[in-house]
Short mmCIF file of C-alpha atoms in Angstrom, two decimals:
data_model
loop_
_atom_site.label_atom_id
_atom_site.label_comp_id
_atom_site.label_asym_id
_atom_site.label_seq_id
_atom_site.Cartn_x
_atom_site.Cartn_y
_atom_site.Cartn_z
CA UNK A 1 0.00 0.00 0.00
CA UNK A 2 1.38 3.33 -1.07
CA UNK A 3 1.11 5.87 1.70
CA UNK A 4 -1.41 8.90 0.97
CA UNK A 5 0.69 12.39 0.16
CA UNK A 6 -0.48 15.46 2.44
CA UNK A 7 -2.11 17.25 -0.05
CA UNK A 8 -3.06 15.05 -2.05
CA UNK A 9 -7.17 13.75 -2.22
CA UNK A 10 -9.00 10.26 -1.90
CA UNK A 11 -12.69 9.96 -3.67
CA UNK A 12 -15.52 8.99 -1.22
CA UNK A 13 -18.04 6.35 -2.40
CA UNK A 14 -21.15 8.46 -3.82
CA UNK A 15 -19.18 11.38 -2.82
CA UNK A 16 -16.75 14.27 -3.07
CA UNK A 17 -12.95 13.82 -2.27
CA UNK A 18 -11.70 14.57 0.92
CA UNK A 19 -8.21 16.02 1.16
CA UNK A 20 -5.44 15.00 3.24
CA UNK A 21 -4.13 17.43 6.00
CA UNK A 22 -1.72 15.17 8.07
CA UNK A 23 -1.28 12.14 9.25
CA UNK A 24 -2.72 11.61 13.03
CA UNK A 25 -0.83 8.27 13.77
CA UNK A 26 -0.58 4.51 12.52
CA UNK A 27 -0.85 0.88 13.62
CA UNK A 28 -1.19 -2.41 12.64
CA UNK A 29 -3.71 -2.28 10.24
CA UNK A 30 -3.03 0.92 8.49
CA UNK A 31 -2.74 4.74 9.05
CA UNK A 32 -4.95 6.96 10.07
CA UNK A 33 -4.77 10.53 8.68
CA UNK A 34 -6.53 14.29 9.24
CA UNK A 35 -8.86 15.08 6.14
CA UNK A 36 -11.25 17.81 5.48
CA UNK A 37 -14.67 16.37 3.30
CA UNK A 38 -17.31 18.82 2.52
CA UNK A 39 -16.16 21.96 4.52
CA UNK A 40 -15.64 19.27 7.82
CA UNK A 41 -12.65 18.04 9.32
CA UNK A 42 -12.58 14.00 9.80
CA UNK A 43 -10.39 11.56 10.89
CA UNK A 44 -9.54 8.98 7.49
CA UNK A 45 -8.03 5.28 8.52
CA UNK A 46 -6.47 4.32 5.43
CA UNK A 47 -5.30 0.36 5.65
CA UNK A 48 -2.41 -1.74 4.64
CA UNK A 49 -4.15 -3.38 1.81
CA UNK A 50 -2.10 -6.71 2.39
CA UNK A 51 -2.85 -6.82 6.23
CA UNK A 52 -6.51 -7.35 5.72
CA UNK A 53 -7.29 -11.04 5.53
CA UNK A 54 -10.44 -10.71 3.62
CA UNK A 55 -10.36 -7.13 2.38
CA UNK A 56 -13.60 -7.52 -0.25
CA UNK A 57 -16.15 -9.21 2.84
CA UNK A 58 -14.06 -6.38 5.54
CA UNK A 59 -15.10 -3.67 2.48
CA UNK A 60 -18.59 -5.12 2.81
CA UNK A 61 -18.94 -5.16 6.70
CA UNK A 62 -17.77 -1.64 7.10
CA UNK A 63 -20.35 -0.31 4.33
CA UNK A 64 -23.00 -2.90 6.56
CA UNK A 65 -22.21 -0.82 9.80
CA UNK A 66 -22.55 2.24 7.76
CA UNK A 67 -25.76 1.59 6.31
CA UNK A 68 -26.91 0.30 10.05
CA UNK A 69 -25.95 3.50 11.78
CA UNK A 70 -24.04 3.67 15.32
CA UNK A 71 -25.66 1.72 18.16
CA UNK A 72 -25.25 4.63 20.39
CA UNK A 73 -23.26 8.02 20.34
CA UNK A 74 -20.23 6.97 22.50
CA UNK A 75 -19.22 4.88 19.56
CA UNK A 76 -16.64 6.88 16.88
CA UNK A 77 -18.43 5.12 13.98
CA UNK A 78 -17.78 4.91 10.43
CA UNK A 79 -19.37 7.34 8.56
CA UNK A 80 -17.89 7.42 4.81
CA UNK A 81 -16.33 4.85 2.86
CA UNK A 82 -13.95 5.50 0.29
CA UNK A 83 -13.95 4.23 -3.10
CA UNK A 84 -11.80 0.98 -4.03
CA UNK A 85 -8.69 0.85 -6.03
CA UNK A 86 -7.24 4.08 -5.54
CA UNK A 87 -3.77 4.36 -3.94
CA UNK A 88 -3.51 0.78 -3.66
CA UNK A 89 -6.15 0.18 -0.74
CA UNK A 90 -9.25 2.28 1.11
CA UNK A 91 -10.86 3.30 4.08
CA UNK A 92 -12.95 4.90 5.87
CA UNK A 93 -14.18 8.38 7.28
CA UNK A 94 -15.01 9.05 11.02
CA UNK A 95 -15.61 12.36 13.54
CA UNK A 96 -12.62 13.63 14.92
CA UNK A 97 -11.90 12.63 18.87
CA UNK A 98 -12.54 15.81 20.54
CA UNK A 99 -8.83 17.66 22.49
CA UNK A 100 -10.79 17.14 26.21
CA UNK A 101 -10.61 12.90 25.90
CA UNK A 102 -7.50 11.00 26.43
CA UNK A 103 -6.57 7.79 25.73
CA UNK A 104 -7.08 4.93 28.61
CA UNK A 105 -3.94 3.72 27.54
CA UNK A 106 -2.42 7.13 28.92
CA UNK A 107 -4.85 6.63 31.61
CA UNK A 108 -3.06 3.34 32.43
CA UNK A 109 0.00 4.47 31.66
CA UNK A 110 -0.33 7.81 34.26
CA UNK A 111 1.03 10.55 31.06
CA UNK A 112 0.53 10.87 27.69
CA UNK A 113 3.45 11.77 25.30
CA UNK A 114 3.20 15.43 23.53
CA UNK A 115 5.55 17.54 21.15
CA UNK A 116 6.40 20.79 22.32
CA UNK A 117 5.01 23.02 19.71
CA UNK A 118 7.71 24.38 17.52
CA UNK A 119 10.32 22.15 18.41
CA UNK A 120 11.24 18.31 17.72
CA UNK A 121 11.32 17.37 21.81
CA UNK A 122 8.55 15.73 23.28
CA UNK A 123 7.57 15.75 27.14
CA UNK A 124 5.64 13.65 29.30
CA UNK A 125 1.94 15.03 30.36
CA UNK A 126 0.65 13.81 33.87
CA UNK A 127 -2.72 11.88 33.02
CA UNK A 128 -5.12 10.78 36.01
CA UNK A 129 -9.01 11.42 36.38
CA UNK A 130 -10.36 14.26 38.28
CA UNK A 131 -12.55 12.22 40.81
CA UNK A 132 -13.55 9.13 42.11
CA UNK A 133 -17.29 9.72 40.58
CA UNK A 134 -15.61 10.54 36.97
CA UNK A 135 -13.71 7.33 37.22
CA UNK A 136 -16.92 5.27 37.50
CA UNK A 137 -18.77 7.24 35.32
CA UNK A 138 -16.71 5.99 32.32
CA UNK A 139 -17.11 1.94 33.78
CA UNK A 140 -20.93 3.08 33.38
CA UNK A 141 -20.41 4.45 30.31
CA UNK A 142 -18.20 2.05 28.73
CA UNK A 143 -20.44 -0.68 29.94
CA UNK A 144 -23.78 1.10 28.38
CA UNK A 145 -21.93 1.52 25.46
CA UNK A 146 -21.30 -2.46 25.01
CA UNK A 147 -24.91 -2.98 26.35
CA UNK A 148 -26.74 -1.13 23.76
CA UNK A 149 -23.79 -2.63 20.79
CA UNK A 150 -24.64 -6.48 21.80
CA UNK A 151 -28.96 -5.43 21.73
CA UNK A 152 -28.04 -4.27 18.44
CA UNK A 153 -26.96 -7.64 17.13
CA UNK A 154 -22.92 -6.98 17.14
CA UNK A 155 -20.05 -7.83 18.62
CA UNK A 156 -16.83 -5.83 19.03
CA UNK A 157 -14.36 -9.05 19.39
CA UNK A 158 -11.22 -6.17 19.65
CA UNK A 159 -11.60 -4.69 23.13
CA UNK A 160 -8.36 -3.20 24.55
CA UNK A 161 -7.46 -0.37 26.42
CA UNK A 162 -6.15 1.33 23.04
CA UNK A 163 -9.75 1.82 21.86
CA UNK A 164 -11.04 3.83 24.43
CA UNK A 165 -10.76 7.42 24.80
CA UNK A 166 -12.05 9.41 28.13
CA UNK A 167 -12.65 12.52 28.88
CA UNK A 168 -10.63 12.34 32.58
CA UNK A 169 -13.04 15.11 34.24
CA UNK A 170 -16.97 13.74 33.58
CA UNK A 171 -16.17 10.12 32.70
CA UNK A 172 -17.52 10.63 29.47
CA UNK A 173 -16.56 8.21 26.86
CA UNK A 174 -15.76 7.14 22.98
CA UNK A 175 -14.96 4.00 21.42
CA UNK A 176 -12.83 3.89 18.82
CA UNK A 177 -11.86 1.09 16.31
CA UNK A 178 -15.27 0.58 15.25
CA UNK A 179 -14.16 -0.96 11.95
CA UNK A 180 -13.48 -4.53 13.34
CA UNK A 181 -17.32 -4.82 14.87
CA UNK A 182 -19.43 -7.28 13.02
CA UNK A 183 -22.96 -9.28 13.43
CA UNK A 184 -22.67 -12.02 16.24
CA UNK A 185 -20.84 -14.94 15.18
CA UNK A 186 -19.15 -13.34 12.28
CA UNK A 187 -15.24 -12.79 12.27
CA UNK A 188 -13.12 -11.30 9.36
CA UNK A 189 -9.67 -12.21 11.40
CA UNK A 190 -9.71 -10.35 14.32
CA UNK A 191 -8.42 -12.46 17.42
CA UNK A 192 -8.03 -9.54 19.73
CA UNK A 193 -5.15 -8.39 21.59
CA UNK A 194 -3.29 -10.45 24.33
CA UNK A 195 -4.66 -9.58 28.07
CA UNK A 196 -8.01 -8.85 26.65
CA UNK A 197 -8.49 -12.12 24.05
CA UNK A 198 -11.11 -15.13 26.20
CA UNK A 199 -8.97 -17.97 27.18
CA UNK A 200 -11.16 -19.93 24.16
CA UNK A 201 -9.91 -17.53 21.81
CA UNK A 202 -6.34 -18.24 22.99
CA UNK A 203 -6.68 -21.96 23.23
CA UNK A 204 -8.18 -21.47 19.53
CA UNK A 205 -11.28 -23.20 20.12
CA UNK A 206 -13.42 -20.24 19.62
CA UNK A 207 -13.45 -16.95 17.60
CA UNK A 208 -14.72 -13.58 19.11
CA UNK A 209 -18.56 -13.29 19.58
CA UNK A 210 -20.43 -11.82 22.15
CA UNK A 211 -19.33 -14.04 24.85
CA UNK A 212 -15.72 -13.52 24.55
CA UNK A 213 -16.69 -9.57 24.30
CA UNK A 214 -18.19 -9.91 28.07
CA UNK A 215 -14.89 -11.52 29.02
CA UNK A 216 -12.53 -9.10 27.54
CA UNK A 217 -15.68 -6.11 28.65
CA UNK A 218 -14.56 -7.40 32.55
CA UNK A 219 -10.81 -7.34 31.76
CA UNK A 220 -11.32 -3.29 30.40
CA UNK A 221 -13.47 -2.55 33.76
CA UNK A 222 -10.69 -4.52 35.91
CA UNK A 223 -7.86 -2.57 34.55
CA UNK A 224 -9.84 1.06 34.54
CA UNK A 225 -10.05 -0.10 38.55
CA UNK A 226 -7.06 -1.83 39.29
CA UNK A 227 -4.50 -0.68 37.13
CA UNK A 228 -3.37 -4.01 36.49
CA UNK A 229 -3.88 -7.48 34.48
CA UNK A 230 -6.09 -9.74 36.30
CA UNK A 231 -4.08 -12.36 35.16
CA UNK A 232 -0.99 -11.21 36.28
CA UNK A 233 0.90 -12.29 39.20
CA UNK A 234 3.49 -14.50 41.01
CA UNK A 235 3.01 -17.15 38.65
CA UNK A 236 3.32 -15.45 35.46
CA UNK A 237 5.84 -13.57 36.97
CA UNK A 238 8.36 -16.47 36.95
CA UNK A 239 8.17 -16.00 32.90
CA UNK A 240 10.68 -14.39 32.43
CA UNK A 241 9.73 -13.60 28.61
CA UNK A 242 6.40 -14.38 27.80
CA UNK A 243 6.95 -15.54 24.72
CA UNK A 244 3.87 -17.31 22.54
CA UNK A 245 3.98 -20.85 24.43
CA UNK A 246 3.67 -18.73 27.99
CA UNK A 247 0.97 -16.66 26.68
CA UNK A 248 -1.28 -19.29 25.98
CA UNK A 249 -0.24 -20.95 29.14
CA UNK A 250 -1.19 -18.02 31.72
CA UNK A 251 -3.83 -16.54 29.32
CA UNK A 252 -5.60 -19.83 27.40
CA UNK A 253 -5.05 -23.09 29.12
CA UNK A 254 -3.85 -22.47 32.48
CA UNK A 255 -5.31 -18.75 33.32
CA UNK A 256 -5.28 -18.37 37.86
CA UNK A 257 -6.85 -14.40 38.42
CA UNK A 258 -4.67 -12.93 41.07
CA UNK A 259 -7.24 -13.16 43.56
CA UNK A 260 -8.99 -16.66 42.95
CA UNK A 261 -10.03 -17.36 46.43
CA UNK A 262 -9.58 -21.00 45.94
CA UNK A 263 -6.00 -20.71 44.42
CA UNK A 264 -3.00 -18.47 45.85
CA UNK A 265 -0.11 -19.33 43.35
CA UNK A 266 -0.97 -16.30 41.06
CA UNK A 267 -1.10 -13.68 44.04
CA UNK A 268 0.23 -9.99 43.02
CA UNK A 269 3.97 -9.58 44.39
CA UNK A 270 4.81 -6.84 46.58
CA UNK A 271 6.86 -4.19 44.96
CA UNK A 272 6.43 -5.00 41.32
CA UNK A 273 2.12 -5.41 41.15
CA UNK A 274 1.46 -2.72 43.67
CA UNK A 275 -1.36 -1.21 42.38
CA UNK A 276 -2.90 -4.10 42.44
CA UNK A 277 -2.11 -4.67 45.98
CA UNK A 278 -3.25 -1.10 47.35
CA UNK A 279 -6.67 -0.69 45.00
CA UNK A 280 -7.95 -3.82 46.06
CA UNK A 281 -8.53 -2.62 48.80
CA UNK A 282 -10.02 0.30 48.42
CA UNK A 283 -13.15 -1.09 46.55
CA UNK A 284 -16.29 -2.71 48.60
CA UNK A 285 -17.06 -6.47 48.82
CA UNK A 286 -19.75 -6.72 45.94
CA UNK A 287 -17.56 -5.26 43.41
CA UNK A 288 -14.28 -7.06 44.33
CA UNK A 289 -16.94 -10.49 44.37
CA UNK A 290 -18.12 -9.38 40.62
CA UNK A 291 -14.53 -9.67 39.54
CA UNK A 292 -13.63 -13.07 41.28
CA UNK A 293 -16.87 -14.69 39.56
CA UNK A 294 -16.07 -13.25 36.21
CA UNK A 295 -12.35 -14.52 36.19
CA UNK A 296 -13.10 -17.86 37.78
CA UNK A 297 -16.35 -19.29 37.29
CA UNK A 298 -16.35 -16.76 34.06
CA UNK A 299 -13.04 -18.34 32.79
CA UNK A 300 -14.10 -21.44 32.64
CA UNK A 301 -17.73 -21.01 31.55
CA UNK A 302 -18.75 -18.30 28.79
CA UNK A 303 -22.27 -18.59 30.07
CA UNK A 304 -21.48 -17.42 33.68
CA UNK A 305 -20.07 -14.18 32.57
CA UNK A 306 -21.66 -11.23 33.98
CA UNK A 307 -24.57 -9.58 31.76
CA UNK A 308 -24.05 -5.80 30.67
CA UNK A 309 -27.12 -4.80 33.48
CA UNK A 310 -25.72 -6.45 35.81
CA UNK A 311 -22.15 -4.88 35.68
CA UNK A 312 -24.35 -1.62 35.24
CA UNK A 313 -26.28 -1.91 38.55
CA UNK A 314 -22.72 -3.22 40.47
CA UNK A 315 -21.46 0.27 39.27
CA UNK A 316 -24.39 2.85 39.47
CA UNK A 317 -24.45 1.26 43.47
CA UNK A 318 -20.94 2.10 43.44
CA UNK A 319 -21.07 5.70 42.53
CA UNK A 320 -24.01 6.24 45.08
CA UNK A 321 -21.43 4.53 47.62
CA UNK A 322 -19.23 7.43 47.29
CA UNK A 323 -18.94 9.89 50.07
CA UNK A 324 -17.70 13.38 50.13
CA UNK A 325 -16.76 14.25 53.80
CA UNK A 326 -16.54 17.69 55.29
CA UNK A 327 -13.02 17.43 56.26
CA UNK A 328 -12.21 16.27 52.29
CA UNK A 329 -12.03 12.85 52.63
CA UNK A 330 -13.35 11.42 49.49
CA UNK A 331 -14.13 7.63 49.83
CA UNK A 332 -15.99 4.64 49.15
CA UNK A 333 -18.41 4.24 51.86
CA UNK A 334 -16.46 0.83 53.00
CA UNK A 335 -13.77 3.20 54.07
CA UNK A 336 -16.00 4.23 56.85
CA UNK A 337 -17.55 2.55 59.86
CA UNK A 338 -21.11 1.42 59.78
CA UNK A 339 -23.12 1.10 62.88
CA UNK A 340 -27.25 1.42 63.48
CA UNK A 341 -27.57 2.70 59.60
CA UNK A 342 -24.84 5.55 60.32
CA UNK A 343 -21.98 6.16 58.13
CA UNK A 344 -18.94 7.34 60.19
CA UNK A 345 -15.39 9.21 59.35
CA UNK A 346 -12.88 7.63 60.75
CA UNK A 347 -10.96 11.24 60.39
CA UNK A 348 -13.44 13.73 61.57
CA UNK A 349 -16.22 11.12 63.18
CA UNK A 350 -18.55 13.15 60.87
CA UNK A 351 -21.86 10.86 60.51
CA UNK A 352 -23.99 9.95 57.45
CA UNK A 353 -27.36 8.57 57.65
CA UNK A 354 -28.18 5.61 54.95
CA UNK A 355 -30.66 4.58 53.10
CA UNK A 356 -31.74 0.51 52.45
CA UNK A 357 -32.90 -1.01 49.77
CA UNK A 358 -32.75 -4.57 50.14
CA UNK A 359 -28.88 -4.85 50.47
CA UNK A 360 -28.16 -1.89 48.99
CA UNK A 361 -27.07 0.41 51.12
CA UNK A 362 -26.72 4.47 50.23
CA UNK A 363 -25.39 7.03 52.54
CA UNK A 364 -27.24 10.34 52.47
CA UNK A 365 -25.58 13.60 52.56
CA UNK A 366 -26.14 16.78 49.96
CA UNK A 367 -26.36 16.56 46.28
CA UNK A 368 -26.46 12.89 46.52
CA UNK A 369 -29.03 11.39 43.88
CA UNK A 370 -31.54 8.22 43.85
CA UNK A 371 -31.85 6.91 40.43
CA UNK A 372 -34.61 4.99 38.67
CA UNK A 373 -33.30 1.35 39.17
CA UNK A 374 -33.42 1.71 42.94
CA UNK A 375 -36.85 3.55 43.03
CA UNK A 376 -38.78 1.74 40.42
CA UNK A 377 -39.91 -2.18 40.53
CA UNK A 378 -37.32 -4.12 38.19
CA UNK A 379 -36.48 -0.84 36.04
CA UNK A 380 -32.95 -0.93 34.64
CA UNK A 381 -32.77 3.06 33.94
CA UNK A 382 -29.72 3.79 35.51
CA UNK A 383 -29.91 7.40 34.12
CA UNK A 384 -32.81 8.83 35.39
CA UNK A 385 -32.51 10.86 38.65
CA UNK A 386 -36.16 10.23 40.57
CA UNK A 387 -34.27 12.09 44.12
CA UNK A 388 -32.10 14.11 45.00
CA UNK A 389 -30.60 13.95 48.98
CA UNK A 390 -30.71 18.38 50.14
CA UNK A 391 -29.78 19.86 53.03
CA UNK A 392 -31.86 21.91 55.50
CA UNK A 393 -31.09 26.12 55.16
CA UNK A 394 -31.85 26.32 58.08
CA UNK A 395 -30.54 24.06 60.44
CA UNK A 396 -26.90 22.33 58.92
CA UNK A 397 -26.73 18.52 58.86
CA UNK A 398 -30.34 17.46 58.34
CA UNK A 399 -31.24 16.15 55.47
CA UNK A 400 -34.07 16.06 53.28
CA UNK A 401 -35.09 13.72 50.52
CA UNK A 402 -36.73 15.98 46.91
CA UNK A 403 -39.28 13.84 45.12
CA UNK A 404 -38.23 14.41 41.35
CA UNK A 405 -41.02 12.24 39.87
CA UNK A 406 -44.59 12.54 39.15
CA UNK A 407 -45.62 10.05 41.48
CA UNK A 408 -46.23 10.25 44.98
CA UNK A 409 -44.36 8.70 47.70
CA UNK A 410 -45.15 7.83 51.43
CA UNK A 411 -43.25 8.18 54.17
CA UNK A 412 -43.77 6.64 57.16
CA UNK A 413 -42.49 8.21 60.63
CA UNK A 414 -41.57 5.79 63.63
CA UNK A 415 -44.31 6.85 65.50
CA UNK A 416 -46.18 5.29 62.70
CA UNK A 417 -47.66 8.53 61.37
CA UNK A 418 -47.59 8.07 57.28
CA UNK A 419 -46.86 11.39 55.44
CA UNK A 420 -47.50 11.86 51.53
CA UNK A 421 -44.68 13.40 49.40
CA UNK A 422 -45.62 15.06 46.16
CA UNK A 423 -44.02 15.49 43.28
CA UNK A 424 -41.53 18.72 43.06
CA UNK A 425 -41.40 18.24 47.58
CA UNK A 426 -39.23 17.26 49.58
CA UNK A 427 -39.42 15.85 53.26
CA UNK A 428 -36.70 15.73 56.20
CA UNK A 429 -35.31 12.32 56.51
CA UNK A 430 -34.59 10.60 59.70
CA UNK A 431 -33.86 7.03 61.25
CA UNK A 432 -36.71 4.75 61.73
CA UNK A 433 -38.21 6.10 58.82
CA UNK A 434 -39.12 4.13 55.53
CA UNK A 435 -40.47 5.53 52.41
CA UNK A 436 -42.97 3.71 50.22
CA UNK A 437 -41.90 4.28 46.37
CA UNK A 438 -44.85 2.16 45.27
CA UNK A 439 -45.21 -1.50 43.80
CA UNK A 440 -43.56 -3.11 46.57
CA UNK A 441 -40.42 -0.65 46.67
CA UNK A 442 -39.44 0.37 50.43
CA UNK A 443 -36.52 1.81 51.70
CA UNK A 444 -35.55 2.32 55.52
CA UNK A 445 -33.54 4.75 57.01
#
């Protein structure tokens, strides 16, 4: 494949050409370049003809997805195809990643490279999110994202941390690499990248569907957590090279996640997997318990792997579990004690009433929200804010619950007195006190 000339133009199908501006960077597949098309600046990947295993049915596929439209706007999907047999290859037209989102791979990484403007010296950029909340913001995104790809009928069968970019302050996300996304149970060569790849895809019994997306979908939310491969520990450590044979080893036939409670031989080793070590900690039972069924039971049995709704209600609990504290703690709420539904700082001793539902537990302090999968009977809107936790002008520290629905709600005091609150009102909260959502949904304070 000749490589395109700045300056020079490619013809889109049933289009205009679109001229080339610079090159953006390049991969394994091909380059990827800065065009303008019809007064609009895009982003063209342009591929090593020779690289592509099937390039007429990986032509067709791409002008498939086209034709289908995006799944949902966090995907950077392909919106132009180019005509064939020009320059020796083709490709494909997409939007432009916006300046504000950075690449989880510099996310991972901790800095992102950039060139000094007007000189050839490059520097490294600090990289790290803003907040706990914008942190699992993008797992909820990036989950949604996969959730609404896989209703749709696709599969991605390439995730990695290089097709993710994040905006590090709202958790906002887009997916890149859309190109390699095809119907369920359809591959044009993709196997996926090691890490990531299903232990069946590794062992090469299987090729990437839906299933092994889930798989690879826990191994993305693992490492946005953890900072580290949930594969590797003690045991792969002794590899000194992991060369193809140890790779399908650690990764397809013999895979141990580093905290399998029922085998120790792959734990994380102090001083070289310490982010491992120290984050593990820091995140409550249920979502630790999510990862140790998807890399053990879920290792061994596609069908066990955890559903996109489910990962989505694991992670919409664990943003409401996040408390802000007065004296600027910022934590997880199993950072604090618990005691008689009261949330205490173990820094300040300043105290946090909660709210139940079932065994989900939410503390309650200002600006924090209720959303419409805890209020409403088996609703999976995890979007939707029905409350919103405020705090008394008057008199600091109490809190009241706003109804933000158009339904009313009862509350019931612990004298047994039941109080109605409307739509638009809110009501003082305090222990002993339950609140009737309707159809069967209670929650005590």
């Amino acid at each position: 494949m000749a490589e395109l000339k700045i300056g020079s133009s490619v013809k889109i199908e049933y289009g205009d050409s679109a001229k080339i501006i610079k090159e953006l960077g390049r991969g394994g597949q091909g380059i990827v370049y800065l065009v303008e098309y019809q007064g609009k600046k895009y982003a063209l990947k342009w591929y090593f003809y020779d690289k592509l295993k099937e390039p007429n049915a990986f032509r067709q596929n791409l002008r498939n997805n086209i034709e289908d439209k995006s799944p949902s706007d966090n995907f950077l999907w392909p919106q132009y195809l180019t005509e064939g047999n020009q320059h020796g290859s083709f490709g494909y037209l997409m939007n432009v990643i916006p300046s504000n989102y950075v690449g989880l791979t510099d996310i991972l990484n901790t800095y992102k490279i950039e060139k000094i403007a007007g000189t050839k010296e490059i520097r490294k950029v600090p990289v790290k999110f803003e907040s706990l909340e914008s942190v699992v913001n993008a797992a909820i995104n990036i989950i949604i994202a996969f959730r609404e790809l896989h209703r749709a009928g696709k599969s991605y069968q390439d995730l990695n941390d290089g097709g993710f970019y994040i905006d590090i302050k709202t958790g906002d996300i887009l997916v890149c690499d859309c190109d390699n996304i095809a119907p369920d149970g359809e591959n044009f060569g993709i196997g996926g990248m090691p890490g990531y790849m299903a232990p069946e895809i590794v062992r090469g019994i299987a090729k990437p569907d839906v299933q092994t997306d889930k798989y690879s979908l826990a191994v993305v939310l693992f490492k946005l957590l953890f900072r580290h491969d949930p594969l590797e520990g003690a045991k792969v450590l002794k590899s000194v090279c992991l060369h193809e044979g140890a790779d399908l080893k650690h990764y397809g036939k013999e895979p141990v996640f580093i905290y399998d409670p029922n085998n120790k031989s792959n734990r994380p080793v102090i001083g070289v997997h310490d982010n491992a070590i120290k984050l593990w900690k820091v995140y409550p039972n249920y979502i630790k318990d999510a990862f140790i069924r998807s890399f053990t039971t879920g290792i061994q049995n596609p069908n066990h792997r955890i559903i996109e709704n489910e990962w989505q209600k694991l992670f919409v609990r664990l943003r409401s579990n996040i408390i802000p504290c007065e004296c600027g703690r910022v934590r997880f709420s199993n950072a604090y004690s618990y005691k008689d539904n009261i949330y205490i700082c173990p820094a300040c001793s300043s105290k946090f009433l909660s709210m139940q539902f079932g065994d989900v537990i939410i503390p309650m302090f200002a600006g924090q929200k209720l959303y419409k999968c805890f209020t409403a009977k088996g609703n999976y809107d995890f979007n939707t804010i029905t409350a919103t936790i405020v705090e008394n002008k008057k008199h600091k520290g109490v809190m009241g619950i706003k109804n933000n629905t158009n339904e009313t709600w009862k509350c019931t005091l612990p004298t047994g007195e039941v109080k109605e609150l409307e739509p638009g009102k809110a009501r003082a909260l305090g222990r002993g006190m339950t609140i009737d959502f309707g159809k069967g949904v209670i929650a005590k304070l």
